[in-house]
Amino acid sequence: EWPIKNRWYSSWAPQWLKKILGRFWPSHKTPDELIYGPGGLDEAMKFPGVSNSWTMPIKARVDMLSTGIRTPVGIKIMGADLQKIQEIGEHIEMVLKDVPGTKSVFAERTAGGYFLDFTLKRPELARYGLTIDQANNIIMSAVGGENITTTIEGRERYPVNVRYFREFRDDVEKLKRVLVPIRTGGSTGAQGGMSGMGSSSSATGASGGAYVPLGQLADISLVTGPGMIRDENGRLAGYVTIDLDTSKRDIGSYVSDAKKAVHENLKLPPGYQLIWSGQFEFMERVKERLIIVIPITIFLVFLLLFFNTRSVTKTMIILLA
């Protein structure tokens, strides 16, 4: 059922009277009130790092496929360094928030990803008779998990994934204590890393095999880096998505004011470029075509009128009438 709002007659009028009064003072919320009003969808769906763009699904999909931008207006920042692209995007985000007509603006955090980095120690691997592939398989099995079989339930199939419990892998120090099976007596036991936990330089399993903590074989650290890398025309790119109120401002005038604000408050480093995209990109393409098409059309109409009237004066009078 479509949400309704309280009107002056909502508390006392009977149902039959509400229907009559509702024709003059509708009680149903408008789409803008439903989305942007107090307690609306936009307020409820605000999450850190996410920009809301309320539009029709098919329209959003067409815009995304044609320009890569889901919102009516967007900015593509082109450059050579993702960290610098992110800094420029954050600056643009702060500037455009004050431009009239802006509903929301969000710059992608292109360099804001966190990763667990394993740097294998080759001398230590050679010392214990392990290959890089074996060490990588152990890390993937213990941390990322490994599909060991598939269960069949009727027509459905589900993979069975095995890895350490979260309490054994939620900290760098705990990961350093993951036990890795090593070769002993010419045989290899490096078939998986799911053997247990330990903290000594080497250990012996119940089956007689020897183990060594992963911390001795690799340097483990948390590092930051790009969560996703965009590139266009051979250059790194970052997006700034802008959602504006098209009922109050047209896209052309908004982009004109936004460009002016960005130009006044931002100085781009050498080698970096801003490309305005979204629906504005379509408008620019149409504008370029009309600059050519309109003069040709007027000239053809002039020729048709001239051939009919055989008089330049009469032709001009008709055109200017």
Coordinates of C-alpha atoms in Angstrom, one line a residue:
E1 CA 0.0 0.0 0.0
W2 CA 1.3 3.4 -0.9
P3 CA 2.3 5.5 2.2
I4 CA 0.0 8.3 3.2
K5 CA 0.6 11.5 5.2
N6 CA -1.5 13.2 7.8
R7 CA -3.8 16.0 6.5
W8 CA -6.0 18.4 8.5
Y9 CA -9.0 16.1 8.0
S10 CA -7.2 12.8 8.7
S11 CA -8.1 12.5 12.5
W12 CA -11.8 13.4 12.4
A13 CA -13.3 12.9 8.9
P14 CA -15.1 9.6 8.2
Q15 CA -13.9 7.4 5.4
W16 CA -16.5 8.6 2.8
L17 CA -15.5 12.3 3.5
K18 CA -11.8 11.5 3.3
K19 CA -12.3 10.3 -0.3
I20 CA -14.0 13.6 -1.2
L21 CA -11.5 15.8 0.6
G22 CA -8.6 13.7 -0.8
R23 CA -9.4 14.9 -4.3
F24 CA -8.5 18.5 -3.3
W25 CA -5.9 17.7 -0.6
P26 CA -4.3 14.4 -1.5
S27 CA -3.1 12.3 1.4
H28 CA -0.8 10.0 -0.6
K29 CA 2.9 11.0 -0.5
T30 CA 4.5 12.1 -3.7
P31 CA 7.6 10.2 -4.9
D32 CA 9.8 13.1 -3.8
E33 CA 8.2 13.1 -0.3
L34 CA 8.6 9.3 -0.1
I35 CA 12.3 9.5 -0.9
Y36 CA 13.5 12.8 0.4
G37 CA 10.9 13.7 3.1
P38 CA 11.5 13.3 6.8
G39 CA 12.1 9.7 7.6
G40 CA 12.2 8.9 3.8
L41 CA 14.0 6.3 1.9
D42 CA 17.1 8.5 1.2
E43 CA 17.6 9.1 4.9
A44 CA 17.1 5.4 5.8
M45 CA 19.4 4.2 3.1
K46 CA 22.4 6.4 3.9
F47 CA 25.5 4.2 4.4
P48 CA 29.1 5.3 4.7
G49 CA 30.9 5.2 1.3
V50 CA 27.7 4.8 -0.7
S51 CA 25.9 7.5 -2.8
N52 CA 22.1 7.1 -3.3
S53 CA 20.7 7.8 -6.8
W54 CA 16.9 7.4 -7.0
T55 CA 15.9 6.7 -10.6
M56 CA 14.1 4.1 -12.7
P57 CA 15.9 0.8 -12.9
I58 CA 15.9 0.6 -16.7
K59 CA 17.1 4.2 -17.0
A60 CA 19.9 3.7 -14.5
R61 CA 21.0 0.6 -16.4
V62 CA 21.0 2.4 -19.8
D63 CA 23.0 5.3 -18.3
M64 CA 25.5 2.8 -16.8
L65 CA 26.0 0.9 -20.0
S66 CA 26.3 4.0 -22.2
T67 CA 28.5 6.3 -20.0
G68 CA 29.6 4.2 -17.0
I69 CA 27.9 6.6 -14.6
R70 CA 24.7 5.6 -12.8
T71 CA 23.7 9.2 -11.8
P72 CA 22.5 12.0 -14.1
V73 CA 25.8 13.8 -13.8
G74 CA 29.2 12.4 -13.0
I75 CA 32.9 13.3 -13.2
K76 CA 35.7 11.1 -14.4
I77 CA 39.1 12.0 -13.0
M78 CA 41.9 10.8 -15.3
G79 CA 45.5 10.6 -14.1
A80 CA 48.5 8.5 -13.3
D81 CA 48.3 7.9 -9.5
L82 CA 45.2 6.4 -7.8
Q83 CA 46.0 8.1 -4.5
K84 CA 46.1 11.5 -6.1
I85 CA 42.9 10.7 -8.0
Q86 CA 41.2 9.9 -4.7
E87 CA 42.4 13.2 -3.2
I88 CA 41.1 15.2 -6.1
G89 CA 37.8 13.4 -5.9
E90 CA 37.4 14.1 -2.2
H91 CA 38.1 17.8 -2.8
I92 CA 35.5 17.9 -5.6
E93 CA 33.0 16.2 -3.3
M94 CA 33.4 18.9 -0.7
V95 CA 33.1 21.7 -3.3
L96 CA 30.0 20.3 -5.1
K97 CA 28.0 19.8 -1.8
D98 CA 27.4 23.6 -1.7
V99 CA 26.3 23.9 -5.3
P100 CA 22.5 24.6 -5.5
G101 CA 20.5 21.6 -6.7
T102 CA 22.9 18.9 -5.4
K103 CA 21.1 16.1 -3.6
S104 CA 24.2 14.0 -3.0
V105 CA 27.7 13.7 -4.2
F106 CA 30.2 10.9 -3.6
A107 CA 33.8 10.4 -4.8
E108 CA 35.0 6.8 -5.1
R109 CA 37.7 5.9 -2.6
T110 CA 40.0 4.3 -5.2
A111 CA 42.9 3.7 -2.8
G112 CA 41.0 2.8 0.4
G113 CA 41.2 -0.9 0.3
Y114 CA 42.8 -3.0 3.1
F115 CA 44.6 -6.2 2.3
L116 CA 46.4 -9.0 4.2
D117 CA 49.8 -9.3 2.5
F118 CA 51.9 -12.5 2.7
T119 CA 55.6 -12.0 1.6
L120 CA 57.2 -15.5 1.4
K121 CA 60.8 -15.9 2.6
R122 CA 62.4 -17.9 -0.1
P123 CA 65.5 -18.9 1.9
E124 CA 63.3 -20.3 4.7
L125 CA 61.2 -22.2 2.2
A126 CA 64.3 -23.7 0.6
R127 CA 65.6 -24.6 4.1
Y128 CA 62.5 -26.6 4.9
G129 CA 62.1 -28.1 1.4
L130 CA 58.9 -26.3 0.5
T131 CA 58.0 -24.7 -2.8
I132 CA 56.2 -21.4 -3.3
D133 CA 53.2 -23.2 -4.7
Q134 CA 52.9 -25.4 -1.6
A135 CA 53.1 -22.4 0.7
N136 CA 50.5 -20.6 -1.3
N137 CA 48.2 -23.6 -1.2
I138 CA 48.5 -23.7 2.6
I139 CA 47.7 -20.0 2.9
M140 CA 44.7 -20.3 0.7
S141 CA 43.4 -23.4 2.5
A142 CA 43.8 -21.9 6.0
V143 CA 42.6 -18.4 5.3
G144 CA 40.5 -18.4 2.1
G145 CA 39.2 -21.9 2.4
E146 CA 39.2 -24.8 0.0
N147 CA 36.3 -26.7 -1.6
I148 CA 36.9 -30.4 -0.7
T149 CA 33.7 -31.9 -2.0
T150 CA 30.2 -31.2 -3.2
T151 CA 27.0 -32.3 -1.6
I152 CA 24.0 -33.2 -3.7
E153 CA 20.5 -32.5 -2.4
G154 CA 17.9 -33.4 -5.0
R155 CA 18.7 -31.2 -8.0
E156 CA 20.8 -28.8 -5.9
R157 CA 24.5 -29.0 -5.4
Y158 CA 26.5 -27.2 -2.7
P159 CA 30.3 -27.0 -2.4
V160 CA 31.7 -27.9 1.0
N161 CA 34.4 -25.4 2.0
V162 CA 37.0 -26.0 4.8
R163 CA 39.1 -23.5 6.5
Y164 CA 40.2 -22.4 10.0
F165 CA 37.7 -21.1 12.5
R166 CA 37.5 -17.3 12.6
E167 CA 39.1 -17.1 16.0
F168 CA 42.2 -18.8 14.5
R169 CA 42.6 -16.3 11.6
D170 CA 41.2 -12.9 12.7
D171 CA 44.5 -11.5 13.8
V172 CA 47.9 -11.3 12.2
E173 CA 49.7 -12.8 15.2
K174 CA 47.3 -15.8 15.1
L175 CA 48.0 -16.3 11.4
K176 CA 51.7 -16.3 12.1
R177 CA 51.1 -19.4 14.3
V178 CA 49.4 -21.4 11.6
L179 CA 51.4 -24.7 11.4
V180 CA 52.8 -25.7 8.0
P181 CA 53.8 -29.4 7.4
I182 CA 57.3 -29.7 6.1
R183 CA 59.4 -32.5 4.6
T184 CA 61.0 -35.0 6.9
G185 CA 63.1 -38.0 5.8
G186 CA 62.7 -37.3 2.1
S187 CA 58.9 -37.4 2.0
T188 CA 56.6 -34.5 1.8
G189 CA 53.8 -33.6 4.1
A190 CA 52.9 -30.3 2.5
Q191 CA 49.4 -31.4 1.5
G192 CA 47.5 -28.7 3.4
G193 CA 47.7 -26.2 6.2
M194 CA 44.7 -27.3 8.3
S195 CA 46.9 -29.1 10.9
G196 CA 46.5 -26.9 13.9
M197 CA 48.1 -23.9 15.7
G198 CA 51.4 -23.5 17.4
S199 CA 54.0 -20.9 18.4
S200 CA 57.3 -22.7 18.5
S201 CA 59.9 -22.6 15.7
S202 CA 59.1 -26.2 14.8
A203 CA 56.7 -28.9 16.1
T204 CA 55.9 -32.5 15.6
G205 CA 52.4 -33.7 14.8
A206 CA 50.7 -36.8 16.2
S207 CA 51.5 -38.7 13.0
G208 CA 55.2 -38.0 13.4
G209 CA 55.4 -35.3 10.7
A210 CA 57.2 -32.0 11.4
Y211 CA 55.5 -28.6 11.3
V212 CA 56.8 -25.0 11.3
P213 CA 54.8 -21.8 12.1
L214 CA 53.8 -19.8 9.0
G215 CA 55.4 -16.7 10.6
Q216 CA 58.8 -18.3 10.0
L217 CA 58.1 -18.8 6.3
A218 CA 56.4 -15.4 5.5
D219 CA 56.2 -11.8 6.6
I220 CA 52.5 -11.1 7.3
S221 CA 51.2 -7.5 7.4
L222 CA 48.1 -5.4 6.7
V223 CA 48.6 -3.0 3.8
T224 CA 46.4 -0.5 2.0
G225 CA 45.9 -0.3 -1.7
P226 CA 43.3 0.2 -4.4
G227 CA 40.1 -1.8 -3.8
M228 CA 39.3 -1.6 -7.5
I229 CA 41.3 -0.2 -10.4
R230 CA 39.4 1.7 -13.2
D231 CA 41.1 2.7 -16.4
E232 CA 39.9 4.4 -19.6
N233 CA 41.9 5.0 -22.7
G234 CA 45.0 3.6 -21.0
R235 CA 44.8 6.0 -18.1
L236 CA 43.8 5.3 -14.5
A237 CA 40.4 6.8 -13.6
G238 CA 38.2 7.6 -10.6
Y239 CA 34.5 8.5 -10.6
V240 CA 32.6 11.2 -8.7
T241 CA 28.8 10.5 -8.9
I242 CA 26.4 13.4 -8.5
D243 CA 22.6 13.1 -7.9
L244 CA 20.8 16.4 -8.5
D245 CA 17.2 17.6 -8.2
T246 CA 16.1 17.8 -11.9
S247 CA 12.7 19.2 -10.9
K248 CA 14.4 22.4 -9.7
R249 CA 17.4 22.7 -12.0
D250 CA 18.1 21.5 -15.5
I251 CA 21.3 19.6 -16.1
G252 CA 22.9 22.2 -18.3
S253 CA 22.8 25.1 -15.9
Y254 CA 23.8 22.8 -13.0
V255 CA 26.9 21.6 -14.8
S256 CA 27.8 25.2 -15.7
D257 CA 27.6 26.2 -12.0
A258 CA 29.4 23.1 -10.9
K259 CA 32.2 23.6 -13.4
K260 CA 32.6 27.2 -12.2
A261 CA 32.8 26.1 -8.6
V262 CA 35.4 23.4 -9.3
H263 CA 37.5 25.8 -11.4
E264 CA 37.5 28.3 -8.6
N265 CA 38.3 25.9 -5.8
L266 CA 40.5 23.3 -7.4
K267 CA 43.8 23.4 -9.2
L268 CA 44.5 20.2 -11.0
P269 CA 48.1 18.9 -11.0
P270 CA 49.9 18.4 -14.3
G271 CA 48.8 15.3 -16.1
Y272 CA 45.3 15.1 -14.6
Q273 CA 42.0 15.7 -16.4
L274 CA 38.3 16.1 -15.5
I275 CA 35.7 14.7 -17.9
W276 CA 32.0 15.5 -17.2
S277 CA 29.9 12.5 -18.0
G278 CA 26.4 11.1 -17.5
Q279 CA 23.3 12.7 -19.2
F280 CA 25.4 15.9 -19.7
E281 CA 27.6 13.9 -22.1
F282 CA 24.5 13.2 -24.2
M283 CA 23.6 16.9 -24.2
E284 CA 27.0 17.9 -25.4
R285 CA 26.9 15.4 -28.2
V286 CA 23.5 16.6 -29.3
K287 CA 24.6 20.2 -29.1
E288 CA 27.6 19.5 -31.4
R289 CA 25.4 17.8 -33.9
L290 CA 22.7 20.5 -33.9
I291 CA 25.4 23.2 -34.6
I292 CA 25.8 21.4 -37.9
V293 CA 22.3 20.2 -38.6
I294 CA 20.3 23.4 -37.9
P295 CA 22.2 25.6 -40.4
I296 CA 21.9 23.0 -43.1
T297 CA 18.2 22.5 -42.4
I298 CA 17.6 26.3 -42.6
F299 CA 19.5 26.5 -45.8
L300 CA 17.5 23.7 -47.4
V301 CA 14.2 25.3 -46.3
F302 CA 15.4 28.6 -47.8
L303 CA 16.2 26.9 -51.1
L304 CA 12.8 25.2 -51.2
L305 CA 11.0 28.5 -50.5
F306 CA 13.1 30.4 -53.0
F307 CA 12.4 27.9 -55.8
N308 CA 8.7 28.3 -55.0
T309 CA 8.6 32.1 -54.8
R310 CA 11.5 33.0 -57.1
S311 CA 12.0 36.0 -54.8
V312 CA 14.6 36.4 -52.0
T313 CA 12.5 39.1 -50.4
K314 CA 9.4 36.9 -50.2
T315 CA 11.5 34.0 -49.0
M316 CA 12.9 36.0 -46.2
I317 CA 9.5 37.3 -45.2
I318 CA 8.2 33.8 -44.9
L319 CA 11.2 32.6 -42.9
L320 CA 11.0 35.5 -40.5
A321 CA 7.3 35.5 -40.1

